[in-house]
Short mmCIF file of C-alpha atoms in Angstrom, two decimals:
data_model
loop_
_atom_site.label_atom_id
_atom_site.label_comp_id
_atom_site.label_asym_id
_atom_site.label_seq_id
_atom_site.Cartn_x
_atom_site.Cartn_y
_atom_site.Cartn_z
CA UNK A 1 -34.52 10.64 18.23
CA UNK A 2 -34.12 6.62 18.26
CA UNK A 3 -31.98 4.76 20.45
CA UNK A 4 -28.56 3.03 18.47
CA UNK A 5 -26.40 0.62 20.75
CA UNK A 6 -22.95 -0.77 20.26
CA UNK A 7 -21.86 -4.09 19.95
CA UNK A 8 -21.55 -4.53 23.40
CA UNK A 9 -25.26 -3.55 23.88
CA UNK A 10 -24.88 -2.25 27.04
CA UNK A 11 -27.79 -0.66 28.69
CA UNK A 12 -28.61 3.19 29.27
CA UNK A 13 -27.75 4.74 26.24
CA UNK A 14 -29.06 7.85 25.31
CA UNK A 15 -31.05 8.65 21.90
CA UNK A 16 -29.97 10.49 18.70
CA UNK A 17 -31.20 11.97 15.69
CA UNK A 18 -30.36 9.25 13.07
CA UNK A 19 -29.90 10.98 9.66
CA UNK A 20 -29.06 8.22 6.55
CA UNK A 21 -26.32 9.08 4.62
CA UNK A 22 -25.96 7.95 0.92
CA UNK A 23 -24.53 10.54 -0.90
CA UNK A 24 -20.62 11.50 -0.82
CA UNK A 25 -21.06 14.48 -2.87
CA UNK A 26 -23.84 16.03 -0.42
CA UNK A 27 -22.27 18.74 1.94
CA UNK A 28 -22.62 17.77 5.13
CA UNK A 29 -26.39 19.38 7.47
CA UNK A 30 -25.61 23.03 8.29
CA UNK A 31 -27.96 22.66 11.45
CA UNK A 32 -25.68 23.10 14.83
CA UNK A 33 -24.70 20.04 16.83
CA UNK A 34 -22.19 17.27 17.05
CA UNK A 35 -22.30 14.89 14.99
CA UNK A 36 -20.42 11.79 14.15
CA UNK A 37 -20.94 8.62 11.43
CA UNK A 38 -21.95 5.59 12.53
CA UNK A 39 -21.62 2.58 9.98
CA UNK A 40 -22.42 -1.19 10.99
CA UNK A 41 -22.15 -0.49 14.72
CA UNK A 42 -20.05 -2.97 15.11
CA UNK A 43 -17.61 -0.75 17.79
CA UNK A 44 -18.10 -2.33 21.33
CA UNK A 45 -18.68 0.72 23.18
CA UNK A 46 -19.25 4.62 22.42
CA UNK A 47 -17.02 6.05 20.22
CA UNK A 48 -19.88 5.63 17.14
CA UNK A 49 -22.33 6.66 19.89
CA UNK A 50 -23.45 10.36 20.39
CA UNK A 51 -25.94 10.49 22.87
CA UNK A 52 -28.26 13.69 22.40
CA UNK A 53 -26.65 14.62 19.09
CA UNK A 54 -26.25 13.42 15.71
CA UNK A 55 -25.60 9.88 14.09
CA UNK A 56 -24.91 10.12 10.40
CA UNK A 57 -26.06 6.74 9.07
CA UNK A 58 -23.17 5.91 6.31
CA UNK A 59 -24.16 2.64 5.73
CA UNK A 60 -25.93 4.10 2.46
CA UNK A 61 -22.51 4.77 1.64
CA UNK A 62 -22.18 1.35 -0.24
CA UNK A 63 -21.19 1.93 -3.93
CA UNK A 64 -17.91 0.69 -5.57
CA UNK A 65 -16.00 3.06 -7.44
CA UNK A 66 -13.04 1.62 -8.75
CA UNK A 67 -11.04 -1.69 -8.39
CA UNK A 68 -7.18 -2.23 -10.68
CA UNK A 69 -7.54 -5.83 -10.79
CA UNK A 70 -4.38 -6.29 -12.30
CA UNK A 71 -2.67 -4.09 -9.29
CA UNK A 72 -5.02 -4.85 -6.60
CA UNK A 73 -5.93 -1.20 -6.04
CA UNK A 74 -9.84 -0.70 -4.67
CA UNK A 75 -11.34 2.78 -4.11
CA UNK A 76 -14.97 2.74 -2.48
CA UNK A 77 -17.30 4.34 -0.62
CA UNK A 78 -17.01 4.30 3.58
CA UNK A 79 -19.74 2.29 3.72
CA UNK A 80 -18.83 -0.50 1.93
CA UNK A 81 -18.61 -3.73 4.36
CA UNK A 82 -15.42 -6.06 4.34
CA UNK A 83 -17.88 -8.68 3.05
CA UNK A 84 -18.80 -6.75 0.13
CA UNK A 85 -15.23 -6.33 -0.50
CA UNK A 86 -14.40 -9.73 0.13
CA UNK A 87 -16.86 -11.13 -2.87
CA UNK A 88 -15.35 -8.72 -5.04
CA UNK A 89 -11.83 -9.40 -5.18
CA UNK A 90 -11.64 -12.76 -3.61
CA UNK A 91 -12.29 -14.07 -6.72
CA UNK A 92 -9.97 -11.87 -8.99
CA UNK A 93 -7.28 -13.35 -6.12
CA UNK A 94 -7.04 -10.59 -3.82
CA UNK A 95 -7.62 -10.25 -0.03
CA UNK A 96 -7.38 -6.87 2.26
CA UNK A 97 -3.82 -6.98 3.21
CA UNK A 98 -5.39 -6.47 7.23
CA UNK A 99 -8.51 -7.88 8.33
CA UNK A 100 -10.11 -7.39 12.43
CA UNK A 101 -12.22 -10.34 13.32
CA UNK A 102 -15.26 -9.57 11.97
CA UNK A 103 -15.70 -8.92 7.96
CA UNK A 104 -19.03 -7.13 8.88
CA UNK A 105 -17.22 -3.66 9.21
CA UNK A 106 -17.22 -0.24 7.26
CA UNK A 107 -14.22 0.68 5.13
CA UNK A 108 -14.51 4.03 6.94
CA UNK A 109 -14.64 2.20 10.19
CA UNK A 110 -11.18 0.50 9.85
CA UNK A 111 -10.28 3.92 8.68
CA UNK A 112 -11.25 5.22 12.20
CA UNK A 113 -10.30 3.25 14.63
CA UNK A 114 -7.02 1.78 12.18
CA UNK A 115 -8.73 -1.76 12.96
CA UNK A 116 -4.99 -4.50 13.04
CA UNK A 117 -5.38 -8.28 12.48
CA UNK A 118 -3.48 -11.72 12.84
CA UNK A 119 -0.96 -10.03 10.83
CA UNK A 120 0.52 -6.87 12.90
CA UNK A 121 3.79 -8.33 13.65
CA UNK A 122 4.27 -8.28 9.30
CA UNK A 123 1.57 -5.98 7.94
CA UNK A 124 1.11 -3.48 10.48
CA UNK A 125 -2.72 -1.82 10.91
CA UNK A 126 -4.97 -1.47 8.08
CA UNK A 127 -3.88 2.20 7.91
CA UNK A 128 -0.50 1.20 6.70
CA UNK A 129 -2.30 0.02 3.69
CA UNK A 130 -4.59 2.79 3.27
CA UNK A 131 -3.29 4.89 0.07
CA UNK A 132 -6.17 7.77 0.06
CA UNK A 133 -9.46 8.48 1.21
CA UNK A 134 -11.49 11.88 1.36
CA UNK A 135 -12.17 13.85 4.07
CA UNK A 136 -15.64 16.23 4.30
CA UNK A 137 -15.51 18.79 7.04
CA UNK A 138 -18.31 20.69 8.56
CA UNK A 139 -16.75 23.95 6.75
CA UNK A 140 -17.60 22.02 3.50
CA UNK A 141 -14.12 21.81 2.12
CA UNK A 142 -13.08 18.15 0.93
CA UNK A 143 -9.68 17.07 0.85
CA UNK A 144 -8.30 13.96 -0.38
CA UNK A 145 -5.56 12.58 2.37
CA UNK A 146 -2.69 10.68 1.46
CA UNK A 147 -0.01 8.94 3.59
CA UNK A 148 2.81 11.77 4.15
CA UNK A 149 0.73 14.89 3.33
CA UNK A 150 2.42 17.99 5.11
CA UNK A 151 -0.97 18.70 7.05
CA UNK A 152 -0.76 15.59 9.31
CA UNK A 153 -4.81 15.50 8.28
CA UNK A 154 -4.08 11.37 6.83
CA UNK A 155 -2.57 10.66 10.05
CA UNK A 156 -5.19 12.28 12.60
CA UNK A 157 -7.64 10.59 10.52
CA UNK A 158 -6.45 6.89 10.41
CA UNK A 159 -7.20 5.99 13.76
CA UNK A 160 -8.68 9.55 14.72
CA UNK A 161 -12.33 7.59 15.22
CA UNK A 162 -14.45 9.11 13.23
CA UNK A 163 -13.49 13.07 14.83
CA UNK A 164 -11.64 14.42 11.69
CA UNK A 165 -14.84 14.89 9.63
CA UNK A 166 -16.91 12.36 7.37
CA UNK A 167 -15.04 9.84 4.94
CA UNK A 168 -16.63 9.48 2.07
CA UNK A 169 -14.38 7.27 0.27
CA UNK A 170 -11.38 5.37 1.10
CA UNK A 171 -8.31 3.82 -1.32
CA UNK A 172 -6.68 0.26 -0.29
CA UNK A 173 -3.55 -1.65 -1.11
CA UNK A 174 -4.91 -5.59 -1.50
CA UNK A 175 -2.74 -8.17 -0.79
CA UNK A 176 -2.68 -11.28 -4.00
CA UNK A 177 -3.73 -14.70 -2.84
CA UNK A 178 -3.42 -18.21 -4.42
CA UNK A 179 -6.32 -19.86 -3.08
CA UNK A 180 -8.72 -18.57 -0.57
CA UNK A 181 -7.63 -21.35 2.00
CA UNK A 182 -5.35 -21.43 5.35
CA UNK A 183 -2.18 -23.64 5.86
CA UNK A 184 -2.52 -23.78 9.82
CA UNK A 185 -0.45 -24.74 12.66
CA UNK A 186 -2.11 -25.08 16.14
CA UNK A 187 0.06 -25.94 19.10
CA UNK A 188 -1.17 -26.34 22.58
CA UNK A 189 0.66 -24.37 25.41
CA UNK A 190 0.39 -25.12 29.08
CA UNK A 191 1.88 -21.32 30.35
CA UNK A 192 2.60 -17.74 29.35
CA UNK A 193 6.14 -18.91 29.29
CA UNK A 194 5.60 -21.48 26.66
CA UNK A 195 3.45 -19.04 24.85
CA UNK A 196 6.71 -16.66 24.55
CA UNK A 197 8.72 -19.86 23.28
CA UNK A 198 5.99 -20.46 20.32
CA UNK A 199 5.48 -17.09 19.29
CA UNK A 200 9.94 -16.55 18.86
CA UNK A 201 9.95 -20.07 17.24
CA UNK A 202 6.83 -19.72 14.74
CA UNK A 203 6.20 -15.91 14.66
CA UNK A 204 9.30 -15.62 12.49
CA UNK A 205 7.87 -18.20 9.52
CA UNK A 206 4.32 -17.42 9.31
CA UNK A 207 2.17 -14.42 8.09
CA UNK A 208 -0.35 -14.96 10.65
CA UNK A 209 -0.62 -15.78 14.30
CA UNK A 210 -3.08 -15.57 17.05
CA UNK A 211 -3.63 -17.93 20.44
CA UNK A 212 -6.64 -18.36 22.68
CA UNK A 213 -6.13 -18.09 26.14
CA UNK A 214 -7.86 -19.46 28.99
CA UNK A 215 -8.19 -16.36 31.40
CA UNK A 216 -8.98 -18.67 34.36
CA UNK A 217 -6.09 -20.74 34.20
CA UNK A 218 -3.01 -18.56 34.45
CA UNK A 219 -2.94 -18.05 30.54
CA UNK A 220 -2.76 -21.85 29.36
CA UNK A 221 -4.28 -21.86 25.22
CA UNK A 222 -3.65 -23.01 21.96
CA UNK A 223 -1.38 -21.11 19.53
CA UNK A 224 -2.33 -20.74 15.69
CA UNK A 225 0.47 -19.70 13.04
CA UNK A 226 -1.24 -19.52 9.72
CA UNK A 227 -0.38 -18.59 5.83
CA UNK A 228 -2.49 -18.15 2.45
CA UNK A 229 -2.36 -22.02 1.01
CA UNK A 230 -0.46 -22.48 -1.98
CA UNK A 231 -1.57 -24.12 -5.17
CA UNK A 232 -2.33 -27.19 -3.42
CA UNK A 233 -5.24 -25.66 -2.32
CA UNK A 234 -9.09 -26.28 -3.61
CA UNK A 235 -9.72 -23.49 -5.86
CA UNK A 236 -13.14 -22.71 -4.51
CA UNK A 237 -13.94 -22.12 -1.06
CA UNK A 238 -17.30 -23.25 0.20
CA UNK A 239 -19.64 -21.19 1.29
CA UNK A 240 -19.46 -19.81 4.67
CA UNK A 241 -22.41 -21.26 6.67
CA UNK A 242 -24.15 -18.96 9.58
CA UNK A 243 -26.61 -19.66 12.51
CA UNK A 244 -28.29 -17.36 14.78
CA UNK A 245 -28.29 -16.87 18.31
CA UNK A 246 -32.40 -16.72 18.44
CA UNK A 247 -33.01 -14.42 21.15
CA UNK A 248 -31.68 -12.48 24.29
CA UNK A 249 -32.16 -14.66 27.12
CA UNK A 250 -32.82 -12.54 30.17
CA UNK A 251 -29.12 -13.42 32.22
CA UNK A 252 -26.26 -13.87 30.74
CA UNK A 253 -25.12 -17.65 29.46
CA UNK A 254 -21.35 -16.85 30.11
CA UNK A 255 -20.34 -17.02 33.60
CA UNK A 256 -17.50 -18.66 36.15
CA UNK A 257 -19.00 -22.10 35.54
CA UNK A 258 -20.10 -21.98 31.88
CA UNK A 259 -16.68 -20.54 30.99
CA UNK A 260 -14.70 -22.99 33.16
CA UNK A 261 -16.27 -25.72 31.54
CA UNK A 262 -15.82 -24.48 27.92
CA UNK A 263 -12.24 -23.65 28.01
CA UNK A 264 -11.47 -27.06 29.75
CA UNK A 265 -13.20 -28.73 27.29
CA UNK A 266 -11.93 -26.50 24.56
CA UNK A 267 -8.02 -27.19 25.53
CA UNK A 268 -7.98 -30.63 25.37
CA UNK A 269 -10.50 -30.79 22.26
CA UNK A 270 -8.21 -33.22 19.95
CA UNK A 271 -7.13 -30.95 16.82
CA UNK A 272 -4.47 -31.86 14.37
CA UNK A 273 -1.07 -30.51 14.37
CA UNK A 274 -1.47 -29.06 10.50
CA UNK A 275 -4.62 -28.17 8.74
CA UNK A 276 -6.34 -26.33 5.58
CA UNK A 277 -8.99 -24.22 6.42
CA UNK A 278 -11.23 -22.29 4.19
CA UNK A 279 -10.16 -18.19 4.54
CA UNK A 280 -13.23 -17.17 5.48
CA UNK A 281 -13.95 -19.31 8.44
CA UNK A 282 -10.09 -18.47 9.88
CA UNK A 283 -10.48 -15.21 9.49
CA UNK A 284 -13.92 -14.55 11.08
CA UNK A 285 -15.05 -17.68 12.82
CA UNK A 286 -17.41 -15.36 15.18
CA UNK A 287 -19.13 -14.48 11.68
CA UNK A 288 -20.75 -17.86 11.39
CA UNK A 289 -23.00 -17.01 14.64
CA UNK A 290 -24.80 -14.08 13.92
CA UNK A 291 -26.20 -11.68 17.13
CA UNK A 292 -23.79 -13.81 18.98
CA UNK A 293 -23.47 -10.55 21.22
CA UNK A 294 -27.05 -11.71 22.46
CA UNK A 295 -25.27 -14.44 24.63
CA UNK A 296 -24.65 -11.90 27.30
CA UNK A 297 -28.34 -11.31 28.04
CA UNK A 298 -30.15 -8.30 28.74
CA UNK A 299 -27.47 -6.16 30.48
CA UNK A 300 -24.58 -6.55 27.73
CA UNK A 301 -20.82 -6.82 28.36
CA UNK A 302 -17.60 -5.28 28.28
CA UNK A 303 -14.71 -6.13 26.28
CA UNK A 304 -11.42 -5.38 28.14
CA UNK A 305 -8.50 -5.10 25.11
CA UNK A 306 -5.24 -3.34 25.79
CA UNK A 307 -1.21 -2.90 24.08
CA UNK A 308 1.31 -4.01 27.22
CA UNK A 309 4.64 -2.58 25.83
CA UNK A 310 7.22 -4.95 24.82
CA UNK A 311 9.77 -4.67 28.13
CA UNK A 312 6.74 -5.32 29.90
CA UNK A 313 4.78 -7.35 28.41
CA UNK A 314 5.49 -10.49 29.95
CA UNK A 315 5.39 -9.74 33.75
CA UNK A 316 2.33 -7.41 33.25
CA UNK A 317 0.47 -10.02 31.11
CA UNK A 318 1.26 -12.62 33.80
CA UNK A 319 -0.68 -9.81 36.31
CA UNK A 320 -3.27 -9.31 34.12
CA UNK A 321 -4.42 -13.08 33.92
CA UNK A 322 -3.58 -13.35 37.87
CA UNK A 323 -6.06 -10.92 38.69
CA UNK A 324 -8.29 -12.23 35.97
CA UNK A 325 -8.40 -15.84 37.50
CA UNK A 326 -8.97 -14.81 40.82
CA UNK A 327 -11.70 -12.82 40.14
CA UNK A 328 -13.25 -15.86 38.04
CA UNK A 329 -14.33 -14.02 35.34
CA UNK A 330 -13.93 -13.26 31.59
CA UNK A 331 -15.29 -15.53 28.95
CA UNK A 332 -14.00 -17.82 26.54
CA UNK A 333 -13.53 -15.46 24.02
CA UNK A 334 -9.98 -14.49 25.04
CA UNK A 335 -7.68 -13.52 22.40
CA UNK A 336 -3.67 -13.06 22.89
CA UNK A 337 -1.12 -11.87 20.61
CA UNK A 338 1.93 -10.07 19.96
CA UNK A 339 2.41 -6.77 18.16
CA UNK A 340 5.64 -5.86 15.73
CA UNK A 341 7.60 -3.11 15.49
CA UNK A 342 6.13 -0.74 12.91
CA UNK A 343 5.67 2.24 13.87
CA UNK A 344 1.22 3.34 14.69
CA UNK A 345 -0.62 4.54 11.70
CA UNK A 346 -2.32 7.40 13.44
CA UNK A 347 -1.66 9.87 16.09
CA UNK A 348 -3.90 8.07 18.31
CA UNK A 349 -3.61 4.70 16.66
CA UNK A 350 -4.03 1.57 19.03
CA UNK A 351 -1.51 -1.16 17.90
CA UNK A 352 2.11 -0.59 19.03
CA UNK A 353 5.03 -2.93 19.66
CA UNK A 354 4.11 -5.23 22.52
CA UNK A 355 1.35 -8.00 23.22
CA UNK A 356 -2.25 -7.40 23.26
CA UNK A 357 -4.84 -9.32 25.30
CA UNK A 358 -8.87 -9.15 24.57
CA UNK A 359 -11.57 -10.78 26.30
CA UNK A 360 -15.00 -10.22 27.04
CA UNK A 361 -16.62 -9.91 30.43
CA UNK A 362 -20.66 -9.70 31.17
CA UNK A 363 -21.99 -6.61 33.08
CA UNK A 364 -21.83 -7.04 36.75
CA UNK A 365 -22.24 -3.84 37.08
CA UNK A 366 -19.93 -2.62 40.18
CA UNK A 367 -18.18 -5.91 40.25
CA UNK A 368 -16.84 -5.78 36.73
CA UNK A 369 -16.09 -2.09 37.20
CA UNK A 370 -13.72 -2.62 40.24
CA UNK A 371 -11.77 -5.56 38.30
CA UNK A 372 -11.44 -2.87 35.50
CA UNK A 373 -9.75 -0.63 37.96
CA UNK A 374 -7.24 -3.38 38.60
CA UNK A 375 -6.59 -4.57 35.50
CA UNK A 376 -6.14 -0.53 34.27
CA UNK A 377 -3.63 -0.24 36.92
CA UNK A 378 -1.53 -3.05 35.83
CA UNK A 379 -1.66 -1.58 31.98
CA UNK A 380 -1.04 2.03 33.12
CA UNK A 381 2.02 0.40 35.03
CA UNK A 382 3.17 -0.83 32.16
CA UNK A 383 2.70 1.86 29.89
CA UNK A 384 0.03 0.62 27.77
CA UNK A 385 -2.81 2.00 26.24
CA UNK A 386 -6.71 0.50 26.06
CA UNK A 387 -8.54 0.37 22.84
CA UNK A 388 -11.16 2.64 21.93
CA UNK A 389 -13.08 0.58 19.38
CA UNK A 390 -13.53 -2.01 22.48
CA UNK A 391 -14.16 0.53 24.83
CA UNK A 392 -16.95 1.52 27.40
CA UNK A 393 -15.40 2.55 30.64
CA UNK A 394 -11.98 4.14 30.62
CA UNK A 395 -10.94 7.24 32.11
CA UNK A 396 -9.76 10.24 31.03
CA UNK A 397 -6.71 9.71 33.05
CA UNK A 398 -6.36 6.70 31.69
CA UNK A 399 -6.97 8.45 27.98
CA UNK A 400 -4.28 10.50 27.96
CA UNK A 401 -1.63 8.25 29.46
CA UNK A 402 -2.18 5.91 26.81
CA UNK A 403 -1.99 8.00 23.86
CA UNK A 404 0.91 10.50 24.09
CA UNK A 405 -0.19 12.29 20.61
CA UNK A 406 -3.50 13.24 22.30
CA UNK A 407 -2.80 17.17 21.95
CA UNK A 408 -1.25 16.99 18.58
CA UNK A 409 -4.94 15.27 17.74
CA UNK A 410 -6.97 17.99 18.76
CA UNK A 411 -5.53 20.24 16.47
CA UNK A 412 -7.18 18.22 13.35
CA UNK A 413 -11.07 18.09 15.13
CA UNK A 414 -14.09 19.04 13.35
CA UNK A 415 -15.56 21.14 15.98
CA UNK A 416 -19.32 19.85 14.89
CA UNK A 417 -17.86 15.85 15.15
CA UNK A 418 -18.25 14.36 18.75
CA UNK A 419 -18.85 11.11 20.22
CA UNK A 420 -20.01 9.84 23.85
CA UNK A 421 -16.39 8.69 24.01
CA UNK A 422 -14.91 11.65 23.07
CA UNK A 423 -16.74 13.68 25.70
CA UNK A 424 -15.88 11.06 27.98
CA UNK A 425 -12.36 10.88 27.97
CA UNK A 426 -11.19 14.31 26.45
CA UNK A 427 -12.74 16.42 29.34
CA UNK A 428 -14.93 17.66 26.16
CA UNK A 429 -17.83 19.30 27.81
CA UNK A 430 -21.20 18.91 25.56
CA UNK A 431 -22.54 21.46 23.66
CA UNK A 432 -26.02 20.72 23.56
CA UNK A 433 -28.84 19.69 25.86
CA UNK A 434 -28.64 15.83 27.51
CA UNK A 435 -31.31 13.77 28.15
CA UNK A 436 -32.16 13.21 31.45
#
């Protein structure tokens, strides 16, 4: 039994048997228990956790098996990182046609918890461009899933995190690039309401777009619109550079006065109106800091990310940073955008039509937990949803309000897959002994 934290590296997590995976034509262990795969842990909270049970280690799971250069068609294994895919077919002049912020994630993990992008508003999730992947369940049948299949099994997977059975392999749809550079736009914006004026003025011309917010100032930030570069472009891009956060200092470094000070210096850091930026370093600036997590010290943090419908997204996002500021927390990674219309991948896919905020917060421990309860109140208002990739905390009240399709899901579960999360918010009771 060894201890495996999340992203978030929050304290108090209980042990599992670790078993490394690294072959997709193995049947899956016939010993009882729940189980679930865990890839490059890079989920925030527990729903690649399984305290007491079993953590399938997929990252072995790291071979290529085919790639159409000609129609931009890859088929690997789950394990396979965005970064490995990346140097693969960046090259040939492809990119994954929907990337989250980090490149440092498992095929099958986008698979799971249908990871979305800069992009939603054109490109929907990254299931949308998911063509096939197979499915091993604890019965030992395989089946390869496809969009449309009459068993719904494609859709409870894509976004079904991880509860389905094991992916083994998973088919994409790339997108062809040009160059692998950024044509960006950055505007500053003083209030939500400007923010709504950008986003229906550049929104509508650009592939990409994305604004930081300042959480402690009523939702001021900077607004990005981006698009692949055109032949204009350098050819190569260089090399993405990384540094290390050293070590876990024993408080966290973000708080009301570290934060403060960053996002007022950060606003009114000059920054030109147009800009080429290499791909890479748009995409995943947070990748050029590795163990950045370790920032929050010794206790770890929360991140807070949630879908505010569209006829309510701007009065409850206008709550949300209200309550926000006058609690004085958050950090200064706070991330604001708006979703498009296309309809969710998945049954219990995240992204919807609407606006999504996402910020960290470090672990006060009671404190944090009773701004939670606000901020939850204002999304269930709304009729949002939080996101279980992000997730730590929520209810299962709050569960099944947010994802309507929850009973149609259960249907499709392996009944030897289960997750800390899913235990937690499904009112699924454990099947095997918890430590104490």
């Amino acid at each position: 039994m060894k201890h495996a934290k999340a992203w978030g590296r929050l304290p108090g997590v209980g042990e599992a048997r670790q078993r490394p995976w690294g072959d997709r034509h193995a049947a899956l262990p016939t010993e009882a228990g729940p189980r679930i795969a865990h890839g490059l842990g890079r989920s925030y909270g527990d729903v690649a956790l399984n305290p007491g049970g079993e953590l399938l280690m997929t990252r072995g799971l790291d071979r290529f098996i085919h790639f159409d250069r000609a129609q931009g068609v890859l088929r690997a294994e789950a394990g396979v990182s965005l970064d490995e895919v990346l140097a693969l077919v960046m090259p040939a002049g492809w990119f994954v046609a929907v990337t989250p912020g980090s490149r440092y994630v498992s095929l099958g993990g986008c698979v799971a918890n249908d990871v979305h992008g800069k992009n939603h508003a054109r490109a929907g999730s990254f299931g949308h461009h998911v063509r096939a992947f197979e499915l091993l369940r604890s019965d030992g049948s395989r089946q390869v899933c496809r969009p449309g299949d009459a068993d719904g099994r494609f859709e409870a997977t894509v976004g079904g995190l991880g509860l389905t059975g094991l992916i083994t392999w998973v088919e994409i749809q790339l997108i062809p690039i040009r160059r692998p550079w950024m044509a960006v736009v950055q505007r500053r914006f003083a209030s939500l309401d400007a923010y709504w004026d950008l986003d229906e003025s550049l929104a509508a011309h650009h592939d990409y777009t994305v604004a930081w917010v300042d959480c402690l100032r009523g939702g001021r930030g900077l607004y990005s619109a981006a698009d692949f570069a055109g032949h204009d472009a350098p050819q190569a891009e260089p090399g993405p550079g990384r540094r290390r956060v050293p070590l876990e200092p024993p408080i966290s470094l973000v708080n009301g006065l570290s934060v403060s000070a960053f996002n007022l210096a950060y606003y009114h850091l000059p920054r030109p109106a147009f800009s080429l930026q290499p791909a890479l370093k748009y995409f995943y600036p947070l990748d050029g800091l590795a163990d950045w997590n370790r920032i929050y010290g010794r206790r770890g943090f929360y991140q807070y990310q949630c879908v505010l419908p569209r006829p309510a997204m701007k009065e409850a996002s206008r709550a949300l940073f209200d309550r926000i500021g006058r609690a004085g927390s958050g950090s200064f990674l706070a991330v604001f955008k708006t979703f498009g219309e296309r309809p969710p991948a998945g049954l219990l896919s995240f992204p919807r039509a609407g606006a999504t905020l996402a910020l960290d917060f470090p672990n006060q421990g009671a404190a944090s937990h009773r701004l939670f309860a606000e901020l939850d109140a204002v999304v269930r208002e709304a009729g949002g949803a939080l996101y279980p990739a992000k997730d730590a905390r929520m209810s299962a009240d709050m569960f099944r309000a947010g994802y309507p399709a929850l009973d149609a899901f259960r249907a499709h579960v392996d009944p030897a897959f289960s997750s800390g999360f899913w235990r937690r918010v499904a009112d699924e009771a454990p099947s095997f002994p918890q430590p104490a």
